[in-house]
Structures are given as structure tokens and as C-alpha cells.
mmCIF file of C-alpha atoms in Angstrom:
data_model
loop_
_atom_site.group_PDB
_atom_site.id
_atom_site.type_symbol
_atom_site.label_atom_id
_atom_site.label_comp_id
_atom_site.label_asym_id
_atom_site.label_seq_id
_atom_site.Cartn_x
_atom_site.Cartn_y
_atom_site.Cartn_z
ATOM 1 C CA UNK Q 1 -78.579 -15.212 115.345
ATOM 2 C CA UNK Q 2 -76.055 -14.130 112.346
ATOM 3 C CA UNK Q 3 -75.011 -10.291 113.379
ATOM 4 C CA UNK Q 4 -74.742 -9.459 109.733
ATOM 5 C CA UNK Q 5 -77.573 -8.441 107.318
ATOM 6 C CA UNK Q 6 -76.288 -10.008 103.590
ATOM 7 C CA UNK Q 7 -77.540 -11.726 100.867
ATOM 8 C CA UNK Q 8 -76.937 -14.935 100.750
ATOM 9 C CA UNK Q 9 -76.012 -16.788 97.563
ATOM 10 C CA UNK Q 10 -78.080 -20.029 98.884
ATOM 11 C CA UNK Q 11 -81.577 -19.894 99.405
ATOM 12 C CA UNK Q 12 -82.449 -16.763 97.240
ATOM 13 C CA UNK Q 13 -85.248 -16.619 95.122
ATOM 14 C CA UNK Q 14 -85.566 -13.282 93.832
ATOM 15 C CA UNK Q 15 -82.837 -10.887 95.107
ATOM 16 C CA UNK Q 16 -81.998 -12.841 98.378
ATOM 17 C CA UNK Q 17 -83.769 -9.890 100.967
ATOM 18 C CA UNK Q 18 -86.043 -11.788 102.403
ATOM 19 C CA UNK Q 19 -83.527 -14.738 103.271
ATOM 20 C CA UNK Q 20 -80.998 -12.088 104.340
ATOM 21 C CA UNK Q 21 -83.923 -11.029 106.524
ATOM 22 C CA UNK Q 22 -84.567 -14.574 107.745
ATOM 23 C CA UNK Q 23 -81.041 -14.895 108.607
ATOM 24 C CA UNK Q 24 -80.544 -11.990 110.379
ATOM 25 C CA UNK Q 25 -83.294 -12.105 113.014
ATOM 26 C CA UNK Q 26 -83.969 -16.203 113.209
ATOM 27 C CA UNK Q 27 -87.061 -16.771 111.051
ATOM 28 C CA UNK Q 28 -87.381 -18.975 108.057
ATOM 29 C CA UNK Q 29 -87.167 -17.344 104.584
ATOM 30 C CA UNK Q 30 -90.490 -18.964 103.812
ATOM 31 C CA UNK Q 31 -91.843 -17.086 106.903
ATOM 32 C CA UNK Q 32 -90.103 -13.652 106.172
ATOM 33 C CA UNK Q 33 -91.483 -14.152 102.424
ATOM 34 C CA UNK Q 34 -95.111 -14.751 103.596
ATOM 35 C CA UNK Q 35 -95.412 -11.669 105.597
ATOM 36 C CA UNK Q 36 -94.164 -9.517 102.880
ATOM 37 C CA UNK Q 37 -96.569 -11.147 100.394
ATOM 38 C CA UNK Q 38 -99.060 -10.283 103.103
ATOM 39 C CA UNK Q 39 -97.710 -6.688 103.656
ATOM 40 C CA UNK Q 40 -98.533 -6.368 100.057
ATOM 41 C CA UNK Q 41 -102.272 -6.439 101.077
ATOM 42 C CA UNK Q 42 -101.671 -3.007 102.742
ATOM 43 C CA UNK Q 43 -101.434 0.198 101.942
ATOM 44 C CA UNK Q 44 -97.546 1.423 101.919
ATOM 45 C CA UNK Q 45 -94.523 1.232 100.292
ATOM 46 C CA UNK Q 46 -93.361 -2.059 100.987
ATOM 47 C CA UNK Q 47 -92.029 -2.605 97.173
ATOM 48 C CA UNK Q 48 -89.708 0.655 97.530
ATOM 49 C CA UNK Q 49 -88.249 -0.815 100.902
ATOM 50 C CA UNK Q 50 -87.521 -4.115 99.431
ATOM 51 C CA UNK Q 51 -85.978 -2.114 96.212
ATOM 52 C CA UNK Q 52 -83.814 -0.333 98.523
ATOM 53 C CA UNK Q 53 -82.508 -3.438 100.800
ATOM 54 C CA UNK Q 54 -81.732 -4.790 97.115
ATOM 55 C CA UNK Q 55 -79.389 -2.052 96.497
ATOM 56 C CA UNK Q 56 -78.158 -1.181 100.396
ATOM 57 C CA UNK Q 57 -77.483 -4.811 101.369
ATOM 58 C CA UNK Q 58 -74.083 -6.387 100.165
ATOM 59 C CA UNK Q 59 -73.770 -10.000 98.342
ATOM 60 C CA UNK Q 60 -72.489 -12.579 101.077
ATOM 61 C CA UNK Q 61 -69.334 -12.858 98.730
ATOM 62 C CA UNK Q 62 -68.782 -9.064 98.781
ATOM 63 C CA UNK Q 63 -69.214 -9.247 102.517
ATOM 64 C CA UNK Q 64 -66.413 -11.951 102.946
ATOM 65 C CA UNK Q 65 -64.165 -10.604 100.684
ATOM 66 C CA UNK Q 66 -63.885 -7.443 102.180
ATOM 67 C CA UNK Q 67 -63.340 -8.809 105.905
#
């Protein structure tokens, strides 16, 4: 399990959260994009959260430039 929460440049398909998500805790980024699309059923703000990982989380490049 990768220790760092990035998105990656591979595998994206809007902003890259979900497979940032999926790479950070061991799931698929199909899977991790399926249960938001499902969270999206529910009451909440689930949109706002995935707007702010957008912004919070740093571009893999970013990430490896700075180590």
C-alpha cells in the first residue's frame, strides 16, 4: 500500500482523486469510482469533498519533484 495520497498522471479520468484514492488504500480506481457514483445517491456533500481533494492533493510530478 503506497503511503502517499497523489494524483497520479496515469489512470486519471477526471482530476485523478479517485485513483489517488485507489492507490492509497489498495482498491481499484474502478472500485473507488463506483462508490462515489453511488455516494452520489445520498444525501451529503460528497461533490465539495471531491472539489477539495482536487485542490489539497498534489500532482504525482509535484510530489517527486519536491522530494
Amino acid at each position: 500500500m503506497s503511503r502517499k495520497l497523489v494524483r497520479p498522471r496515469q489512470g486519471r479520468m477526471i482530476a485523478g482523486v479517485c485513483a489517488g484514492l485507489g492507490q492509497r488504500f489498495g482498491m481499484s480506481a474502478g472500485m473507488v469510482r463506483l462508490l462515489f457514483l453511488l455516494s452520489l445517491l445520498l444525501p451529503g456533500t460528497q461533490v465539495i469533498v471531491y472539489l477539495v481533494l482536487w485542490i489539497m492533493m498534489p500532482n504525482e510530478d509535484r510530489y517527486l519533484a519536491t522530494r
